[in-house]
Amino acid sequence: MKGEGGDRDGDEALDYDALARRYAEERAKRLRPDAVRQYQGLEGAFADFDTDPNARQDFDRKPVERDADVLIIGGGYGGLLTAAQLRKRDVGDIVVVEKGADFGGTWYWNRYPGIRCDVESYIYVPLLEETGFVPSERYAKGAEIQQQCRLIAEKFGLYRDALFQTLARTVTWSDAAQRWIVTTDRGDTVRARFVVAATGLYSSPKLPGIPGIETFEGPSFHTSRWDYGFTGGDADGELTGLADKAVGIIGTGSTGIQCVPPVARSARHLYLFQRTPASVDVRGNRPTDEEWFRSQEPGWQRERMMNFTQWTSGLPQAVDLVADSMTDLFREKSLSAGIAMAPDERERAEIAKMERVRQRVDAIVQDRATAEALKPYFHYFCKRPGFSDNYLQVFNRPNVTLVDTAGRGVEQVTRRGLVVAGEEYALDCIIYATGFDFMTSFTQESGLVVTGRGGRALDEKWSNGAHTLFGMQTREFPNLFVLSIVQAGTSINYLHTADAQSVYMAELITHCLDQDIATVEPTQEAEAAWVDQCVALSADRLAFFEKCTPSYFNFEGARPREFELNSPYGGGPLAYFEALEECIEGGFSDRLELRR
Ligand code: N01
């Protein structure tokens, strides 16, 4: 097979040893002693980067003081799913505290041009059967995905008690009241029986610590705070404000490859600053066949989600319902066996896959030097795989320059622009597509100060990494749930994991409310056993990521102790879902201490 999809027949002829050496060399070029410390958040000197272009700046309201059965921090999909499952079980008294001015979370903040889901929308966008929403395309635009968030909030009556443009600050357990006392930056106090911290996986944007970053005189912003006031247009592109501008984008991850094409079409000139090339495979988006969509039998969405997670967990099924570029990887015999495969076999399979991605670059990009610079040399799963049918094509445009930094990154930001290899590129605007803090520290990313029983700080308990049952609960912090993928089994479709977690939380909370159970927390033994299991099962993952090019997946190539503890559950999503179901079916008491 030849062409844009690459040459599968040529895999046998690959020099695997030479490529493995090349991967190791490329990794070595990118390792830095400051690892994750090379980045900085949008605070302190960079607080200006954190203004919300979609919120009312003059928004004001009186502080709220009230009780609630459940307080959910975060109105993204994690919080919405949990609230929806609770409502389905008739839990009425729910307050959602949300930093943004509406529901949506990731999809509220990220409105950059070109934004879409990278997992098929029919399995990514949850509760489609409940709201009746039909995504217009297979990989839906961000605005549609946020629209579904609003529909869920409306359907389950969540607007009435939501506190928007509000940051939860402290979450403190009161043994006397058997409640969490939650305070916010608007002076609110909510006394809640249960707290769900659904603060998101990608909610803490980061900027690169490039010297001089504060000196640039033109506009600059992070992709999750896109400034349409400057660029003009909207998420569909046509950024009319850029017609006479030289724009610099830093970053070529999933966000970079989505926002580069619309900027390239609109700007006078686009300079794309690349440290590591992305792997970019075929996307194949297409409009939804409404007749097909409406002919689906009840329960179809969960079935489709499960089928995708089974395939992408290396468990081939009779039928591949999603059948896209993502499951295609796992349909290839070599990779479908990959999960249980010997490490060297897996390595060869991934090298072969990446070779086809490199062949695709050659098939699309005309300039040979640019094509060479765009070829990724790392194992396919070291980073989240990228898919696009218009990203590589932009490098054939006369108004686009790839500034490859040979793995070193941008050297300096000046008043006028960016410096690479001693050369200054004069720019009217700099856009940072540089990603988010990820699995580093829950308290740091969420900004929450959580204090449990006896004044124990969560920060302190988790100072060397998380200690949880199922990634969601932790002893000494009764009635608290944290929604993340740390110590949780994660599907490539994160919303499948969030769905399973929301059902677990809703079942447990409802059980406690119905049975007058005042507090619930993991037993000492259950928590220790889960942590031990997570550590034991993380060995393969750690060995794999030791060979990977630096990224947020592997703490930028460092191996801190937290890596073992802050990893996803190594048993995979299917075993994780089973463990949750078993716990629900067993009435919770095997692993949890339930006190009246
Ligand atoms: O962030 P990233 P992202 N000089 O961390 C580069 C999800 N997502 O926002 O690779 C130059 O992946 C850095 O370079 P390098 C998805 O899960 C989902 O793109 O580290 N460059 C890299 O290219 C995704 O994985 C969707 O060498 C510098 C980039 O910045 C996650 O969000 C859409 C640099 C950061 O890439 C994060 O993706 C979008 C420097 N000094 C995102 N410092 C969906 O469709 C950093 N970089 C669902």
PDB file of N, CA and C in Angstrom, residues 150-203:
ATOM      1  N   ARG A 150     -23.884  22.763  27.380  1.00  0.00           N
ATOM      2  CA  ARG A 150     -24.994  23.622  27.823  1.00  0.00           C
ATOM      3  C   ARG A 150     -26.311  22.849  27.817  1.00  0.00           C
ATOM      4  N   LEU A 151     -26.473  21.991  26.801  1.00  0.00           N
ATOM      5  CA  LEU A 151     -27.712  21.190  26.738  1.00  0.00           C
ATOM      6  C   LEU A 151     -27.822  20.259  27.939  1.00  0.00           C
ATOM      7  N   ILE A 152     -26.684  19.663  28.319  1.00  0.00           N
ATOM      8  CA  ILE A 152     -26.702  18.752  29.482  1.00  0.00           C
ATOM      9  C   ILE A 152     -27.087  19.549  30.727  1.00  0.00           C
ATOM     10  N   ALA A 153     -26.468  20.732  30.877  1.00  0.00           N
ATOM     11  CA  ALA A 153     -26.746  21.555  32.062  1.00  0.00           C
ATOM     12  C   ALA A 153     -28.222  21.958  32.100  1.00  0.00           C
ATOM     13  N   GLU A 154     -28.791  22.271  30.920  1.00  0.00           N
ATOM     14  CA  GLU A 154     -30.210  22.652  30.873  1.00  0.00           C
ATOM     15  C   GLU A 154     -31.095  21.450  31.198  1.00  0.00           C
ATOM     16  N   LYS A 155     -30.799  20.347  30.527  1.00  0.00           N
ATOM     17  CA  LYS A 155     -31.650  19.156  30.689  1.00  0.00           C
ATOM     18  C   LYS A 155     -31.697  18.708  32.149  1.00  0.00           C
ATOM     19  N   PHE A 156     -30.545  18.796  32.831  1.00  0.00           N
ATOM     20  CA  PHE A 156     -30.502  18.300  34.208  1.00  0.00           C
ATOM     21  C   PHE A 156     -30.617  19.438  35.237  1.00  0.00           C
ATOM     22  N   GLY A 157     -31.046  20.603  34.781  1.00  0.00           N
ATOM     23  CA  GLY A 157     -31.366  21.701  35.698  1.00  0.00           C
ATOM     24  C   GLY A 157     -30.188  22.181  36.529  1.00  0.00           C
ATOM     25  N   LEU A 158     -29.053  22.372  35.897  1.00  0.00           N
ATOM     26  CA  LEU A 158     -27.854  22.727  36.670  1.00  0.00           C
ATOM     27  C   LEU A 158     -27.554  24.219  36.675  1.00  0.00           C
ATOM     28  N   TYR A 159     -28.228  24.989  35.820  1.00  0.00           N
ATOM     29  CA  TYR A 159     -27.922  26.425  35.765  1.00  0.00           C
ATOM     30  C   TYR A 159     -28.363  27.149  37.038  1.00  0.00           C
ATOM     31  N   ARG A 160     -29.522  26.719  37.568  1.00  0.00           N
ATOM     32  CA  ARG A 160     -30.133  27.479  38.657  1.00  0.00           C
ATOM     33  C   ARG A 160     -29.174  27.699  39.830  1.00  0.00           C
ATOM     34  N   ASP A 161     -28.444  26.657  40.204  1.00  0.00           N
ATOM     35  CA  ASP A 161     -27.587  26.778  41.395  1.00  0.00           C
ATOM     36  C   ASP A 161     -26.108  26.860  41.043  1.00  0.00           C
ATOM     37  N   ALA A 162     -25.798  27.178  39.793  1.00  0.00           N
ATOM     38  CA  ALA A 162     -24.373  27.244  39.412  1.00  0.00           C
ATOM     39  C   ALA A 162     -23.784  28.595  39.814  1.00  0.00           C
ATOM     40  N   LEU A 163     -22.556  28.583  40.274  1.00  0.00           N
ATOM     41  CA  LEU A 163     -21.846  29.824  40.609  1.00  0.00           C
ATOM     42  C   LEU A 163     -20.736  29.998  39.576  1.00  0.00           C
ATOM     43  N   PHE A 164     -20.993  30.876  38.581  1.00  0.00           N
ATOM     44  CA  PHE A 164     -20.010  31.068  37.510  1.00  0.00           C
ATOM     45  C   PHE A 164     -19.014  32.171  37.865  1.00  0.00           C
ATOM     46  N   GLN A 165     -17.963  32.245  37.079  1.00  0.00           N
ATOM     47  CA  GLN A 165     -16.891  33.237  37.293  1.00  0.00           C
ATOM     48  C   GLN A 165     -16.457  33.233  38.760  1.00  0.00           C
ATOM     49  N   THR A 166     -16.367  32.031  39.276  1.00  0.00           N
ATOM     50  CA  THR A 166     -16.076  31.856  40.697  1.00  0.00           C
ATOM     51  C   THR A 166     -15.031  30.756  40.860  1.00  0.00           C
ATOM     52  N   LEU A 167     -14.025  31.049  41.678  1.00  0.00           N
ATOM     53  CA  LEU A 167     -12.980  30.061  41.933  1.00  0.00           C
ATOM     54  C   LEU A 167     -13.137  29.497  43.337  1.00  0.00           C
ATOM     55  N   ALA A 168     -13.309  28.179  43.445  1.00  0.00           N
ATOM     56  CA  ALA A 168     -13.266  27.572  44.778  1.00  0.00           C
ATOM     57  C   ALA A 168     -11.830  27.691  45.277  1.00  0.00           C
ATOM     58  N   ARG A 169     -11.686  28.057  46.535  1.00  0.00           N
ATOM     59  CA  ARG A 169     -10.336  28.264  47.076  1.00  0.00           C
ATOM     60  C   ARG A 169      -9.976  27.228  48.134  1.00  0.00           C
ATOM     61  N   THR A 170     -10.788  27.186  49.219  1.00  0.00           N
ATOM     62  CA  THR A 170     -10.458  26.247  50.292  1.00  0.00           C
ATOM     63  C   THR A 170     -11.589  25.238  50.452  1.00  0.00           C
ATOM     64  N   VAL A 171     -11.172  24.015  50.754  1.00  0.00           N
ATOM     65  CA  VAL A 171     -12.111  22.908  50.925  1.00  0.00           C
ATOM     66  C   VAL A 171     -11.692  22.250  52.243  1.00  0.00           C
ATOM     67  N   THR A 172     -12.482  22.469  53.282  1.00  0.00           N
ATOM     68  CA  THR A 172     -12.029  22.085  54.631  1.00  0.00           C
ATOM     69  C   THR A 172     -13.065  21.187  55.293  1.00  0.00           C
ATOM     70  N   TRP A 173     -12.610  20.048  55.788  1.00  0.00           N
ATOM     71  CA  TRP A 173     -13.536  19.111  56.426  1.00  0.00           C
ATOM     72  C   TRP A 173     -13.824  19.537  57.857  1.00  0.00           C
ATOM     73  N   SER A 174     -15.101  19.542  58.213  1.00  0.00           N
ATOM     74  CA  SER A 174     -15.472  19.791  59.603  1.00  0.00           C
ATOM     75  C   SER A 174     -16.042  18.502  60.177  1.00  0.00           C
ATOM     76  N   ASP A 175     -15.323  17.952  61.148  1.00  0.00           N
ATOM     77  CA  ASP A 175     -15.808  16.719  61.768  1.00  0.00           C
ATOM     78  C   ASP A 175     -17.086  16.988  62.546  1.00  0.00           C
ATOM     79  N   ALA A 176     -17.135  18.183  63.183  1.00  0.00           N
ATOM     80  CA  ALA A 176     -18.304  18.518  63.989  1.00  0.00           C
ATOM     81  C   ALA A 176     -19.553  18.560  63.110  1.00  0.00           C
ATOM     82  N   ALA A 177     -19.445  19.209  61.954  1.00  0.00           N
ATOM     83  CA  ALA A 177     -20.621  19.352  61.084  1.00  0.00           C
ATOM     84  C   ALA A 177     -20.773  18.174  60.131  1.00  0.00           C
ATOM     85  N   GLN A 178     -19.712  17.359  60.015  1.00  0.00           N
ATOM     86  CA  GLN A 178     -19.669  16.282  59.016  1.00  0.00           C
ATOM     87  C   GLN A 178     -20.000  16.833  57.624  1.00  0.00           C
ATOM     88  N   ARG A 179     -19.385  17.941  57.348  1.00  0.00           N
ATOM     89  CA  ARG A 179     -19.571  18.631  56.069  1.00  0.00           C
ATOM     90  C   ARG A 179     -18.221  19.154  55.595  1.00  0.00           C
ATOM     91  N   TRP A 180     -18.130  19.345  54.284  1.00  0.00           N
ATOM     92  CA  TRP A 180     -17.017  20.114  53.728  1.00  0.00           C
ATOM     93  C   TRP A 180     -17.423  21.591  53.706  1.00  0.00           C
ATOM     94  N   ILE A 181     -16.538  22.451  54.197  1.00  0.00           N
ATOM     95  CA  ILE A 181     -16.806  23.885  54.134  1.00  0.00           C
ATOM     96  C   ILE A 181     -15.968  24.416  52.972  1.00  0.00           C
ATOM     97  N   VAL A 182     -16.665  24.886  51.948  1.00  0.00           N
ATOM     98  CA  VAL A 182     -15.959  25.331  50.735  1.00  0.00           C
ATOM     99  C   VAL A 182     -16.091  26.840  50.613  1.00  0.00           C
ATOM    100  N   THR A 183     -14.966  27.512  50.467  1.00  0.00           N
ATOM    101  CA  THR A 183     -15.016  28.965  50.275  1.00  0.00           C
ATOM    102  C   THR A 183     -14.515  29.307  48.877  1.00  0.00           C
ATOM    103  N   THR A 184     -14.916  30.485  48.398  1.00  0.00           N
ATOM    104  CA  THR A 184     -14.550  30.887  47.037  1.00  0.00           C
ATOM    105  C   THR A 184     -13.949  32.297  47.030  1.00  0.00           C
ATOM    106  N   ASP A 185     -13.450  32.671  45.861  1.00  0.00           N
ATOM    107  CA  ASP A 185     -12.855  34.009  45.734  1.00  0.00           C
ATOM    108  C   ASP A 185     -13.917  35.110  45.711  1.00  0.00           C
ATOM    109  N   ARG A 186     -15.212  34.756  45.715  1.00  0.00           N
ATOM    110  CA  ARG A 186     -16.276  35.777  45.775  1.00  0.00           C
ATOM    111  C   ARG A 186     -16.928  35.820  47.144  1.00  0.00           C
ATOM    112  N   GLY A 187     -16.267  35.237  48.123  1.00  0.00           N
ATOM    113  CA  GLY A 187     -16.759  35.311  49.490  1.00  0.00           C
ATOM    114  C   GLY A 187     -17.862  34.317  49.817  1.00  0.00           C
ATOM    115  N   ASP A 188     -18.087  33.331  48.942  1.00  0.00           N
ATOM    116  CA  ASP A 188     -19.143  32.343  49.204  1.00  0.00           C
ATOM    117  C   ASP A 188     -18.674  31.323  50.240  1.00  0.00           C
ATOM    118  N   THR A 189     -19.657  30.766  50.959  1.00  0.00           N
ATOM    119  CA  THR A 189     -19.378  29.615  51.827  1.00  0.00           C
ATOM    120  C   THR A 189     -20.477  28.587  51.578  1.00  0.00           C
ATOM    121  N   VAL A 190     -20.069  27.414  51.137  1.00  0.00           N
ATOM    122  CA  VAL A 190     -21.050  26.338  50.923  1.00  0.00           C
ATOM    123  C   VAL A 190     -20.659  25.176  51.829  1.00  0.00           C
ATOM    124  N   ARG A 191     -21.627  24.689  52.605  1.00  0.00           N
ATOM    125  CA  ARG A 191     -21.386  23.533  53.475  1.00  0.00           C
ATOM    126  C   ARG A 191     -21.988  22.310  52.774  1.00  0.00           C
ATOM    127  N   ALA A 192     -21.110  21.436  52.288  1.00  0.00           N
ATOM    128  CA  ALA A 192     -21.587  20.348  51.436  1.00  0.00           C
ATOM    129  C   ALA A 192     -21.297  18.992  52.072  1.00  0.00           C
ATOM    130  N   ARG A 193     -22.256  18.075  51.906  1.00  0.00           N
ATOM    131  CA  ARG A 193     -22.014  16.710  52.417  1.00  0.00           C
ATOM    132  C   ARG A 193     -20.955  16.016  51.572  1.00  0.00           C
ATOM    133  N   PHE A 194     -21.006  16.247  50.265  1.00  0.00           N
ATOM    134  CA  PHE A 194     -20.035  15.616  49.368  1.00  0.00           C
ATOM    135  C   PHE A 194     -19.425  16.684  48.462  1.00  0.00           C
ATOM    136  N   VAL A 195     -18.140  16.518  48.190  1.00  0.00           N
ATOM    137  CA  VAL A 195     -17.483  17.419  47.238  1.00  0.00           C
ATOM    138  C   VAL A 195     -16.863  16.583  46.116  1.00  0.00           C
ATOM    139  N   VAL A 196     -17.103  17.018  44.890  1.00  0.00           N
ATOM    140  CA  VAL A 196     -16.483  16.384  43.728  1.00  0.00           C
ATOM    141  C   VAL A 196     -15.583  17.426  43.078  1.00  0.00           C
ATOM    142  N   ALA A 197     -14.275  17.164  43.079  1.00  0.00           N
ATOM    143  CA  ALA A 197     -13.337  18.090  42.438  1.00  0.00           C
ATOM    144  C   ALA A 197     -13.128  17.617  41.003  1.00  0.00           C
ATOM    145  N   ALA A 198     -13.847  18.254  40.087  1.00  0.00           N
ATOM    146  CA  ALA A 198     -13.764  17.881  38.664  1.00  0.00           C
ATOM    147  C   ALA A 198     -13.086  19.042  37.937  1.00  0.00           C
ATOM    148  N   THR A 199     -11.832  19.276  38.311  1.00  0.00           N
ATOM    149  CA  THR A 199     -11.168  20.504  37.863  1.00  0.00           C
ATOM    150  C   THR A 199     -10.459  20.331  36.518  1.00  0.00           C
ATOM    151  N   GLY A 200     -10.565  19.149  35.929  1.00  0.00           N
ATOM    152  CA  GLY A 200     -10.111  19.002  34.544  1.00  0.00           C
ATOM    153  C   GLY A 200      -8.694  18.492  34.409  1.00  0.00           C
ATOM    154  N   LEU A 201      -8.439  17.892  33.246  1.00  0.00           N
ATOM    155  CA  LEU A 201      -7.102  17.343  32.979  1.00  0.00           C
ATOM    156  C   LEU A 201      -6.195  18.397  32.374  1.00  0.00           C
ATOM    157  N   TYR A 202      -6.802  19.310  31.608  1.00  0.00           N
ATOM    158  CA  TYR A 202      -5.996  20.305  30.890  1.00  0.00           C
ATOM    159  C   TYR A 202      -6.509  21.695  31.244  1.00  0.00           C
ATOM    160  N   SER A 203      -6.499  21.997  32.547  1.00  0.00           N
ATOM    161  CA  SER A 203      -7.111  23.262  32.956  1.00  0.00           C
ATOM    162  C   SER A 203      -6.076  24.277  33.411  1.00  0.00           C
TER     163      SER A 203
END
